[in-house]
């Protein structure tokens, strides 16, 4: 039955929702849950097919992007090495010793002000993607400038990329801003106060979603359940090409913290975006992040 369009499909070794989806959502952020960390095919000729999530059957019409997962489950000095899912990290900005991995955490050690530090996936590019990571700093921001952490998408080079910025303010606010750098010119959309309070060592998780010309972001305490609503949304057509994804940090001149200030990152996800039609079996419901995603029909293998 290997040539059957339904019964001949072979499932991967496991996928899950990276982000929650409500009962009407038609875009799923999906990541693999274990080795060999394979994503789904993006070949449009393979669609449609049905998947099952929490008792609901959904019909897949398109899959976009690459996928990566990093639990930072290794020890690396002067770099970030290779992610859990097998992709190498590249670094730029500051010095090599500013980057390290250990005890389930990837670190940017910010020892100089107004210097961008990047860790980017050295292989794999995507135009549409959903990124998420948790970040914390061990001290409260002091002076006139806060601590800035970014999720980066469509990174073509140092002069062209999109980003979502979480800033831990000197008033302990947590602000979320969508940004772009185009032909070397930086731009930022209005910041959104997330209502969160920055506490030293307490991780905030944030997600950056890029689909077509739509940029969206949200932030929440990493210990809480991820919301389904977006706090910042903008339309921007400046950059459309596929690019790298990753992370950036910066502390601007005016901050008076004792340096270095380490930014600790955990649980990094690059999710594939899966377009679906809901309720193929008459059931439509909300699904939480972490819900298993699998083929709705088990393949038949000839003996």
PDB file of C-alpha atoms in Angstrom:
ATOM      1  CA  UNK A   1       0.000   0.000   0.000  1.00  0.00           C
ATOM      2  CA  UNK A   2       3.025   2.300  -0.157  1.00  0.00           C
ATOM      3  CA  UNK A   3       1.619   4.086  -3.210  1.00  0.00           C
ATOM      4  CA  UNK A   4      -1.785   4.771  -1.650  1.00  0.00           C
ATOM      5  CA  UNK A   5      -2.341   8.521  -1.103  1.00  0.00           C
ATOM      6  CA  UNK A   6      -3.814   7.941   2.363  1.00  0.00           C
ATOM      7  CA  UNK A   7      -2.785   4.544   3.686  1.00  0.00           C
ATOM      8  CA  UNK A   8       0.695   4.698   2.175  1.00  0.00           C
ATOM      9  CA  UNK A   9       1.840   7.730   4.160  1.00  0.00           C
ATOM     10  CA  UNK A  10       4.420   7.102   6.877  1.00  0.00           C
ATOM     11  CA  UNK A  11       4.378   9.213  10.038  1.00  0.00           C
ATOM     12  CA  UNK A  12       7.471  10.726  11.642  1.00  0.00           C
ATOM     13  CA  UNK A  13       8.741   9.725  15.078  1.00  0.00           C
ATOM     14  CA  UNK A  14       6.584  12.360  16.750  1.00  0.00           C
ATOM     15  CA  UNK A  15       5.451  15.973  16.470  1.00  0.00           C
ATOM     16  CA  UNK A  16       3.722  18.366  18.845  1.00  0.00           C
ATOM     17  CA  UNK A  17       2.232  21.832  18.853  1.00  0.00           C
ATOM     18  CA  UNK A  18       4.838  24.442  19.754  1.00  0.00           C
ATOM     19  CA  UNK A  19       2.064  26.980  20.353  1.00  0.00           C
ATOM     20  CA  UNK A  20      -1.554  26.631  21.446  1.00  0.00           C
ATOM     21  CA  UNK A  21      -4.368  27.024  18.945  1.00  0.00           C
ATOM     22  CA  UNK A  22      -7.995  27.963  19.600  1.00  0.00           C
ATOM     23  CA  UNK A  23     -10.994  26.239  18.038  1.00  0.00           C
ATOM     24  CA  UNK A  24     -10.938  28.477  14.931  1.00  0.00           C
ATOM     25  CA  UNK A  25      -7.198  28.780  14.230  1.00  0.00           C
ATOM     26  CA  UNK A  26      -6.043  27.569  10.815  1.00  0.00           C
ATOM     27  CA  UNK A  27      -2.266  27.781  11.304  1.00  0.00           C
ATOM     28  CA  UNK A  28      -0.432  25.299  13.534  1.00  0.00           C
ATOM     29  CA  UNK A  29       3.124  25.797  14.825  1.00  0.00           C
ATOM     30  CA  UNK A  30       4.555  22.263  14.849  1.00  0.00           C
ATOM     31  CA  UNK A  31       7.911  20.899  16.075  1.00  0.00           C
ATOM     32  CA  UNK A  32       9.398  17.384  16.232  1.00  0.00           C
ATOM     33  CA  UNK A  33       9.600  15.794  19.670  1.00  0.00           C
ATOM     34  CA  UNK A  34      12.638  13.566  19.221  1.00  0.00           C
ATOM     35  CA  UNK A  35      15.356  12.138  17.003  1.00  0.00           C
ATOM     36  CA  UNK A  36      15.802  12.143  14.072  1.00  0.00           C
ATOM     37  CA  UNK A  37      14.121  15.595  14.426  1.00  0.00           C
ATOM     38  CA  UNK A  38      12.557  15.515  10.976  1.00  0.00           C
ATOM     39  CA  UNK A  39      10.130  18.149   9.762  1.00  0.00           C
ATOM     40  CA  UNK A  40       7.158  17.543   7.498  1.00  0.00           C
ATOM     41  CA  UNK A  41       7.441  17.804   3.741  1.00  0.00           C
ATOM     42  CA  UNK A  42       6.904  21.286   2.287  1.00  0.00           C
ATOM     43  CA  UNK A  43       6.221  19.875  -1.200  1.00  0.00           C
ATOM     44  CA  UNK A  44       2.755  21.164  -2.202  1.00  0.00           C
ATOM     45  CA  UNK A  45       2.265  18.066  -4.363  1.00  0.00           C
ATOM     46  CA  UNK A  46       2.043  15.965  -1.187  1.00  0.00           C
ATOM     47  CA  UNK A  47      -0.985  17.860   0.181  1.00  0.00           C
ATOM     48  CA  UNK A  48      -3.633  17.359   1.353  1.00  0.00           C
ATOM     49  CA  UNK A  49      -3.455  14.855   4.203  1.00  0.00           C
ATOM     50  CA  UNK A  50      -5.195  14.485   7.558  1.00  0.00           C
ATOM     51  CA  UNK A  51      -3.649  14.783  11.006  1.00  0.00           C
ATOM     52  CA  UNK A  52      -5.101  14.132  14.442  1.00  0.00           C
ATOM     53  CA  UNK A  53      -4.732  16.422  17.457  1.00  0.00           C
ATOM     54  CA  UNK A  54      -6.542  15.722  20.717  1.00  0.00           C
ATOM     55  CA  UNK A  55      -9.448  13.888  19.088  1.00  0.00           C
ATOM     56  CA  UNK A  56      -9.886  16.384  16.254  1.00  0.00           C
ATOM     57  CA  UNK A  57      -9.015  15.566  12.651  1.00  0.00           C
ATOM     58  CA  UNK A  58      -7.566  18.433  10.614  1.00  0.00           C
ATOM     59  CA  UNK A  59      -6.739  18.521   6.903  1.00  0.00           C
ATOM     60  CA  UNK A  60      -3.282  19.855   6.008  1.00  0.00           C
ATOM     61  CA  UNK A  61      -3.152  21.988   2.856  1.00  0.00           C
ATOM     62  CA  UNK A  62       0.358  23.482   3.151  1.00  0.00           C
ATOM     63  CA  UNK A  63       3.530  23.328   5.245  1.00  0.00           C
ATOM     64  CA  UNK A  64       6.076  26.162   5.397  1.00  0.00           C
ATOM     65  CA  UNK A  65       9.514  26.570   6.879  1.00  0.00           C
ATOM     66  CA  UNK A  66      12.225  24.551   8.525  1.00  0.00           C
ATOM     67  CA  UNK A  67      12.254  23.263  12.087  1.00  0.00           C
ATOM     68  CA  UNK A  68      14.747  23.187  14.949  1.00  0.00           C
ATOM     69  CA  UNK A  69      14.718  22.508  18.676  1.00  0.00           C
ATOM     70  CA  UNK A  70      17.403  23.309  21.241  1.00  0.00           C
ATOM     71  CA  UNK A  71      17.259  22.170  24.857  1.00  0.00           C
ATOM     72  CA  UNK A  72      20.886  23.321  25.341  1.00  0.00           C
ATOM     73  CA  UNK A  73      21.698  19.841  26.606  1.00  0.00           C
ATOM     74  CA  UNK A  74      25.481  20.055  26.261  1.00  0.00           C
ATOM     75  CA  UNK A  75      28.502  21.999  27.520  1.00  0.00           C
ATOM     76  CA  UNK A  76      30.216  24.457  25.167  1.00  0.00           C
ATOM     77  CA  UNK A  77      32.654  27.280  25.842  1.00  0.00           C
ATOM     78  CA  UNK A  78      33.196  30.143  23.381  1.00  0.00           C
ATOM     79  CA  UNK A  79      30.187  29.332  21.212  1.00  0.00           C
ATOM     80  CA  UNK A  80      26.885  27.455  21.173  1.00  0.00           C
ATOM     81  CA  UNK A  81      27.952  24.341  19.288  1.00  0.00           C
ATOM     82  CA  UNK A  82      25.181  22.242  17.729  1.00  0.00           C
ATOM     83  CA  UNK A  83      21.498  22.364  18.682  1.00  0.00           C
ATOM     84  CA  UNK A  84      19.650  19.354  20.060  1.00  0.00           C
ATOM     85  CA  UNK A  85      18.042  18.841  16.640  1.00  0.00           C
ATOM     86  CA  UNK A  86      21.411  18.852  14.874  1.00  0.00           C
ATOM     87  CA  UNK A  87      21.842  22.348  13.416  1.00  0.00           C
ATOM     88  CA  UNK A  88      25.048  24.278  14.110  1.00  0.00           C
ATOM     89  CA  UNK A  89      24.909  27.739  15.666  1.00  0.00           C
ATOM     90  CA  UNK A  90      26.965  30.694  14.425  1.00  0.00           C
ATOM     91  CA  UNK A  91      27.838  33.708  16.577  1.00  0.00           C
ATOM     92  CA  UNK A  92      28.693  37.332  15.860  1.00  0.00           C
ATOM     93  CA  UNK A  93      29.316  40.440  17.935  1.00  0.00           C
ATOM     94  CA  UNK A  94      31.365  40.806  21.087  1.00  0.00           C
ATOM     95  CA  UNK A  95      33.996  38.140  21.703  1.00  0.00           C
ATOM     96  CA  UNK A  96      33.838  34.358  21.374  1.00  0.00           C
ATOM     97  CA  UNK A  97      33.887  33.956  25.158  1.00  0.00           C
ATOM     98  CA  UNK A  98      30.584  35.886  25.382  1.00  0.00           C
ATOM     99  CA  UNK A  99      28.764  32.735  24.214  1.00  0.00           C
ATOM    100  CA  UNK A 100      28.451  29.494  26.158  1.00  0.00           C
ATOM    101  CA  UNK A 101      26.124  26.561  26.812  1.00  0.00           C
ATOM    102  CA  UNK A 102      25.669  24.509  29.963  1.00  0.00           C
ATOM    103  CA  UNK A 103      23.076  23.111  32.371  1.00  0.00           C
ATOM    104  CA  UNK A 104      20.243  23.452  29.869  1.00  0.00           C
ATOM    105  CA  UNK A 105      20.972  27.105  29.127  1.00  0.00           C
ATOM    106  CA  UNK A 106      22.466  29.068  26.244  1.00  0.00           C
ATOM    107  CA  UNK A 107      24.147  32.275  27.407  1.00  0.00           C
ATOM    108  CA  UNK A 108      24.959  35.646  25.868  1.00  0.00           C
ATOM    109  CA  UNK A 109      27.291  37.372  28.334  1.00  0.00           C
ATOM    110  CA  UNK A 110      26.935  41.102  27.643  1.00  0.00           C
ATOM    111  CA  UNK A 111      30.142  42.758  28.807  1.00  0.00           C
ATOM    112  CA  UNK A 112      30.090  45.823  26.553  1.00  0.00           C
ATOM    113  CA  UNK A 113      27.269  48.292  25.969  1.00  0.00           C
ATOM    114  CA  UNK A 114      25.634  49.099  22.631  1.00  0.00           C
ATOM    115  CA  UNK A 115      27.074  45.989  20.941  1.00  0.00           C
ATOM    116  CA  UNK A 116      24.765  43.514  19.208  1.00  0.00           C
ATOM    117  CA  UNK A 117      25.367  39.839  19.931  1.00  0.00           C
ATOM    118  CA  UNK A 118      23.808  37.251  17.617  1.00  0.00           C
ATOM    119  CA  UNK A 119      23.444  33.494  17.675  1.00  0.00           C
ATOM    120  CA  UNK A 120      21.974  32.290  14.378  1.00  0.00           C
ATOM    121  CA  UNK A 121      21.233  28.879  12.943  1.00  0.00           C
ATOM    122  CA  UNK A 122      24.135  28.335  10.564  1.00  0.00           C
ATOM    123  CA  UNK A 123      22.085  26.088   8.253  1.00  0.00           C
ATOM    124  CA  UNK A 124      18.429  26.171   7.267  1.00  0.00           C
ATOM    125  CA  UNK A 125      16.421  29.173   6.153  1.00  0.00           C
ATOM    126  CA  UNK A 126      12.733  29.968   6.050  1.00  0.00           C
ATOM    127  CA  UNK A 127      10.503  32.879   5.061  1.00  0.00           C
ATOM    128  CA  UNK A 128       7.502  31.911   7.186  1.00  0.00           C
ATOM    129  CA  UNK A 129       8.195  30.670  10.686  1.00  0.00           C
ATOM    130  CA  UNK A 130       7.190  30.678  14.341  1.00  0.00           C
ATOM    131  CA  UNK A 131      10.015  31.102  16.876  1.00  0.00           C
ATOM    132  CA  UNK A 132       9.899  30.848  20.660  1.00  0.00           C
ATOM    133  CA  UNK A 133      12.412  30.984  23.519  1.00  0.00           C
ATOM    134  CA  UNK A 134      12.566  31.713  27.241  1.00  0.00           C
ATOM    135  CA  UNK A 135      14.981  34.385  28.507  1.00  0.00           C
ATOM    136  CA  UNK A 136      16.055  35.756  31.871  1.00  0.00           C
ATOM    137  CA  UNK A 137      18.691  38.063  33.336  1.00  0.00           C
ATOM    138  CA  UNK A 138      19.981  37.660  36.909  1.00  0.00           C
ATOM    139  CA  UNK A 139      19.721  41.336  37.889  1.00  0.00           C
ATOM    140  CA  UNK A 140      17.195  44.146  37.520  1.00  0.00           C
ATOM    141  CA  UNK A 141      18.064  46.795  34.946  1.00  0.00           C
ATOM    142  CA  UNK A 142      19.468  50.030  36.372  1.00  0.00           C
ATOM    143  CA  UNK A 143      20.245  53.458  34.936  1.00  0.00           C
ATOM    144  CA  UNK A 144      18.288  54.675  31.917  1.00  0.00           C
ATOM    145  CA  UNK A 145      18.430  51.616  29.612  1.00  0.00           C
ATOM    146  CA  UNK A 146      17.043  48.113  29.999  1.00  0.00           C
ATOM    147  CA  UNK A 147      18.030  44.599  28.925  1.00  0.00           C
ATOM    148  CA  UNK A 148      17.018  43.724  25.343  1.00  0.00           C
ATOM    149  CA  UNK A 149      16.552  40.197  23.942  1.00  0.00           C
ATOM    150  CA  UNK A 150      15.371  39.487  20.393  1.00  0.00           C
ATOM    151  CA  UNK A 151      13.991  36.640  18.331  1.00  0.00           C
ATOM    152  CA  UNK A 152      15.274  37.098  14.773  1.00  0.00           C
ATOM    153  CA  UNK A 153      13.685  35.913  11.495  1.00  0.00           C
ATOM    154  CA  UNK A 154      14.376  36.359   7.762  1.00  0.00           C
ATOM    155  CA  UNK A 155      17.960  37.291   8.603  1.00  0.00           C
ATOM    156  CA  UNK A 156      19.709  37.860   5.272  1.00  0.00           C
ATOM    157  CA  UNK A 157      22.730  39.652   6.745  1.00  0.00           C
ATOM    158  CA  UNK A 158      23.533  42.127   9.532  1.00  0.00           C
ATOM    159  CA  UNK A 159      21.682  44.846   7.601  1.00  0.00           C
ATOM    160  CA  UNK A 160      18.435  43.022   6.783  1.00  0.00           C
ATOM    161  CA  UNK A 161      16.173  41.115   9.181  1.00  0.00           C
ATOM    162  CA  UNK A 162      12.983  41.191  11.259  1.00  0.00           C
ATOM    163  CA  UNK A 163      12.817  40.817  15.013  1.00  0.00           C
ATOM    164  CA  UNK A 164      10.630  40.738  18.091  1.00  0.00           C
ATOM    165  CA  UNK A 165      12.212  42.419  21.110  1.00  0.00           C
ATOM    166  CA  UNK A 166      11.535  41.834  24.773  1.00  0.00           C
ATOM    167  CA  UNK A 167      12.977  44.602  26.944  1.00  0.00           C
ATOM    168  CA  UNK A 168      13.327  44.374  30.708  1.00  0.00           C
ATOM    169  CA  UNK A 169      12.962  48.029  31.709  1.00  0.00           C
ATOM    170  CA  UNK A 170      14.566  49.909  34.582  1.00  0.00           C
ATOM    171  CA  UNK A 171      11.051  50.192  36.058  1.00  0.00           C
ATOM    172  CA  UNK A 172      10.752  46.355  35.918  1.00  0.00           C
ATOM    173  CA  UNK A 173       8.330  46.580  33.003  1.00  0.00           C
ATOM    174  CA  UNK A 174       8.449  44.010  30.209  1.00  0.00           C
ATOM    175  CA  UNK A 175       7.845  45.643  26.844  1.00  0.00           C
ATOM    176  CA  UNK A 176       7.415  43.926  23.488  1.00  0.00           C
ATOM    177  CA  UNK A 177       8.408  45.575  20.202  1.00  0.00           C
ATOM    178  CA  UNK A 178       8.384  44.435  16.576  1.00  0.00           C
ATOM    179  CA  UNK A 179      11.485  45.701  14.756  1.00  0.00           C
ATOM    180  CA  UNK A 180      13.077  45.593  11.329  1.00  0.00           C
ATOM    181  CA  UNK A 181      16.474  46.396   9.879  1.00  0.00           C
ATOM    182  CA  UNK A 182      16.345  47.091   6.133  1.00  0.00           C
ATOM    183  CA  UNK A 183      19.420  48.119   4.122  1.00  0.00           C
ATOM    184  CA  UNK A 184      21.115  48.914   7.423  1.00  0.00           C
ATOM    185  CA  UNK A 185      18.370  51.267   8.604  1.00  0.00           C
ATOM    186  CA  UNK A 186      16.739  50.169  11.882  1.00  0.00           C
ATOM    187  CA  UNK A 187      13.039  50.679  12.492  1.00  0.00           C
ATOM    188  CA  UNK A 188      10.735  49.878  15.378  1.00  0.00           C
ATOM    189  CA  UNK A 189       6.963  49.751  15.672  1.00  0.00           C
ATOM    190  CA  UNK A 190       5.317  51.079  18.866  1.00  0.00           C
ATOM    191  CA  UNK A 191       6.233  49.130  21.995  1.00  0.00           C
ATOM    192  CA  UNK A 192       3.547  47.205  23.873  1.00  0.00           C
ATOM    193  CA  UNK A 193       3.503  46.919  27.663  1.00  0.00           C
ATOM    194  CA  UNK A 194       2.899  43.230  28.319  1.00  0.00           C
ATOM    195  CA  UNK A 195       1.732  43.789  31.897  1.00  0.00           C
ATOM    196  CA  UNK A 196       4.479  41.469  33.133  1.00  0.00           C
ATOM    197  CA  UNK A 197       6.984  42.403  35.836  1.00  0.00           C
ATOM    198  CA  UNK A 198      10.664  41.660  35.353  1.00  0.00           C
ATOM    199  CA  UNK A 199      12.108  39.717  38.251  1.00  0.00           C
ATOM    200  CA  UNK A 200      15.763  38.770  38.478  1.00  0.00           C
ATOM    201  CA  UNK A 201      16.305  35.211  37.286  1.00  0.00           C
ATOM    202  CA  UNK A 202      12.643  34.627  36.354  1.00  0.00           C
ATOM    203  CA  UNK A 203      12.314  33.616  32.680  1.00  0.00           C
ATOM    204  CA  UNK A 204       9.899  35.283  30.286  1.00  0.00           C
ATOM    205  CA  UNK A 205       8.953  33.302  27.199  1.00  0.00           C
ATOM    206  CA  UNK A 206       8.114  35.036  23.946  1.00  0.00           C
ATOM    207  CA  UNK A 207       7.061  34.029  20.456  1.00  0.00           C
ATOM    208  CA  UNK A 208       7.668  35.699  17.088  1.00  0.00           C
ATOM    209  CA  UNK A 209       5.470  34.629  14.179  1.00  0.00           C
ATOM    210  CA  UNK A 210       6.222  35.686  10.593  1.00  0.00           C
ATOM    211  CA  UNK A 211       3.752  34.742   7.844  1.00  0.00           C
ATOM    212  CA  UNK A 212       3.809  36.570   4.535  1.00  0.00           C
ATOM    213  CA  UNK A 213       3.641  40.273   5.398  1.00  0.00           C
ATOM    214  CA  UNK A 214       2.250  39.700   8.899  1.00  0.00           C
ATOM    215  CA  UNK A 215       4.513  40.037  11.950  1.00  0.00           C
ATOM    216  CA  UNK A 216       3.142  39.006  15.354  1.00  0.00           C
ATOM    217  CA  UNK A 217       4.552  38.573  18.848  1.00  0.00           C
ATOM    218  CA  UNK A 218       3.496  37.816  22.403  1.00  0.00           C
ATOM    219  CA  UNK A 219       5.220  37.341  25.774  1.00  0.00           C
ATOM    220  CA  UNK A 220       4.236  35.557  28.974  1.00  0.00           C
ATOM    221  CA  UNK A 221       5.854  34.129  32.091  1.00  0.00           C
ATOM    222  CA  UNK A 222       7.572  30.880  31.145  1.00  0.00           C
ATOM    223  CA  UNK A 223       5.891  29.207  34.121  1.00  0.00           C
ATOM    224  CA  UNK A 224       2.428  30.056  32.751  1.00  0.00           C
ATOM    225  CA  UNK A 225       0.391  28.610  29.888  1.00  0.00           C
ATOM    226  CA  UNK A 226       1.043  30.316  26.557  1.00  0.00           C
ATOM    227  CA  UNK A 227      -1.865  32.572  25.520  1.00  0.00           C
ATOM    228  CA  UNK A 228      -3.475  32.338  22.086  1.00  0.00           C
ATOM    229  CA  UNK A 229      -3.834  36.107  21.568  1.00  0.00           C
ATOM    230  CA  UNK A 230      -1.129  38.296  20.047  1.00  0.00           C
ATOM    231  CA  UNK A 231       0.054  41.439  21.857  1.00  0.00           C
ATOM    232  CA  UNK A 232       1.825  43.045  18.892  1.00  0.00           C
ATOM    233  CA  UNK A 233       0.788  42.738  15.232  1.00  0.00           C
ATOM    234  CA  UNK A 234       2.021  44.658  12.187  1.00  0.00           C
ATOM    235  CA  UNK A 235       1.961  44.373   8.409  1.00  0.00           C
ATOM    236  CA  UNK A 236       5.324  44.900   6.730  1.00  0.00           C
ATOM    237  CA  UNK A 237       6.453  44.002   3.206  1.00  0.00           C
ATOM    238  CA  UNK A 238      10.060  45.197   3.419  1.00  0.00           C
ATOM    239  CA  UNK A 239      11.611  41.710   3.557  1.00  0.00           C
ATOM    240  CA  UNK A 240      10.150  38.645   1.864  1.00  0.00           C
ATOM    241  CA  UNK A 241      13.092  36.314   1.178  1.00  0.00           C
ATOM    242  CA  UNK A 242      13.886  33.280   3.301  1.00  0.00           C
ATOM    243  CA  UNK A 243      16.604  33.877   5.857  1.00  0.00           C
ATOM    244  CA  UNK A 244      18.213  32.600   9.023  1.00  0.00           C
ATOM    245  CA  UNK A 245      16.558  32.621  12.426  1.00  0.00           C
ATOM    246  CA  UNK A 246      18.025  33.017  15.874  1.00  0.00           C
ATOM    247  CA  UNK A 247      18.624  35.362  18.790  1.00  0.00           C
ATOM    248  CA  UNK A 248      20.109  38.766  19.494  1.00  0.00           C
ATOM    249  CA  UNK A 249      20.917  40.677  22.696  1.00  0.00           C
ATOM    250  CA  UNK A 250      21.875  44.250  23.494  1.00  0.00           C
ATOM    251  CA  UNK A 251      22.175  46.675  26.410  1.00  0.00           C
ATOM    252  CA  UNK A 252      22.409  50.321  25.383  1.00  0.00           C
ATOM    253  CA  UNK A 253      24.673  53.012  26.791  1.00  0.00           C
ATOM    254  CA  UNK A 254      22.958  54.529  29.820  1.00  0.00           C
ATOM    255  CA  UNK A 255      22.525  51.238  31.636  1.00  0.00           C
ATOM    256  CA  UNK A 256      24.511  51.132  34.900  1.00  0.00           C
ATOM    257  CA  UNK A 257      24.453  47.429  35.761  1.00  0.00           C
ATOM    258  CA  UNK A 258      27.796  45.894  36.672  1.00  0.00           C
ATOM    259  CA  UNK A 259      29.000  44.119  33.552  1.00  0.00           C
ATOM    260  CA  UNK A 260      28.830  41.484  32.260  1.00  0.00           C
ATOM    261  CA  UNK A 261      25.090  40.834  32.402  1.00  0.00           C
ATOM    262  CA  UNK A 262      24.364  37.260  31.248  1.00  0.00           C
ATOM    263  CA  UNK A 263      21.201  36.598  29.234  1.00  0.00           C
ATOM    264  CA  UNK A 264      20.101  32.992  29.806  1.00  0.00           C
ATOM    265  CA  UNK A 265      18.063  31.301  27.055  1.00  0.00           C
ATOM    266  CA  UNK A 266      16.187  28.000  27.350  1.00  0.00           C
ATOM    267  CA  UNK A 267      13.872  25.846  25.221  1.00  0.00           C
ATOM    268  CA  UNK A 268      14.387  27.371  21.766  1.00  0.00           C
ATOM    269  CA  UNK A 269      11.891  26.364  19.050  1.00  0.00           C
ATOM    270  CA  UNK A 270      11.753  26.979  15.321  1.00  0.00           C
ATOM    271  CA  UNK A 271       8.351  25.631  14.302  1.00  0.00           C
ATOM    272  CA  UNK A 272       6.997  24.742  10.893  1.00  0.00           C
ATOM    273  CA  UNK A 273       3.769  26.556  10.047  1.00  0.00           C
ATOM    274  CA  UNK A 274       1.077  24.119   8.967  1.00  0.00           C
ATOM    275  CA  UNK A 275      -2.059  25.447   7.253  1.00  0.00           C
ATOM    276  CA  UNK A 276      -5.116  23.362   8.077  1.00  0.00           C
ATOM    277  CA  UNK A 277      -8.854  23.095   7.594  1.00  0.00           C
ATOM    278  CA  UNK A 278     -10.511  22.346  10.904  1.00  0.00           C
ATOM    279  CA  UNK A 279     -13.050  19.775  12.021  1.00  0.00           C
ATOM    280  CA  UNK A 280     -12.677  17.150   9.284  1.00  0.00           C
ATOM    281  CA  UNK A 281     -14.349  14.692  11.683  1.00  0.00           C
ATOM    282  CA  UNK A 282     -16.954  17.125  13.023  1.00  0.00           C
ATOM    283  CA  UNK A 283     -14.923  18.013  16.136  1.00  0.00           C
ATOM    284  CA  UNK A 284     -13.409  21.477  16.651  1.00  0.00           C
ATOM    285  CA  UNK A 285     -11.685  22.381  19.910  1.00  0.00           C
ATOM    286  CA  UNK A 286      -8.781  24.293  21.410  1.00  0.00           C
ATOM    287  CA  UNK A 287      -5.434  22.535  21.746  1.00  0.00           C
ATOM    288  CA  UNK A 288      -2.620  23.369  24.156  1.00  0.00           C
ATOM    289  CA  UNK A 289       1.069  23.695  23.371  1.00  0.00           C
ATOM    290  CA  UNK A 290       2.634  20.264  23.622  1.00  0.00           C
ATOM    291  CA  UNK A 291      -0.383  18.419  22.207  1.00  0.00           C
ATOM    292  CA  UNK A 292       0.704  15.496  20.029  1.00  0.00           C
ATOM    293  CA  UNK A 293       0.212  15.795  16.255  1.00  0.00           C
ATOM    294  CA  UNK A 294       0.135  12.604  14.166  1.00  0.00           C
ATOM    295  CA  UNK A 295      -1.251  11.183  10.949  1.00  0.00           C
ATOM    296  CA  UNK A 296      -4.969  10.594  11.318  1.00  0.00           C
ATOM    297  CA  UNK A 297      -4.768   7.331   9.354  1.00  0.00           C
ATOM    298  CA  UNK A 298      -2.256   4.646  10.288  1.00  0.00           C
ATOM    299  CA  UNK A 299      -0.304   3.392   7.253  1.00  0.00           C
ATOM    300  CA  UNK A 300      -0.670  -0.177   6.033  1.00  0.00           C
ATOM    301  CA  UNK A 301       2.623  -1.948   5.356  1.00  0.00           C
ATOM    302  CA  UNK A 302       2.574  -4.970   3.041  1.00  0.00           C
ATOM    303  CA  UNK A 303       4.086  -8.170   4.444  1.00  0.00           C
TER     304      UNK A 303
END
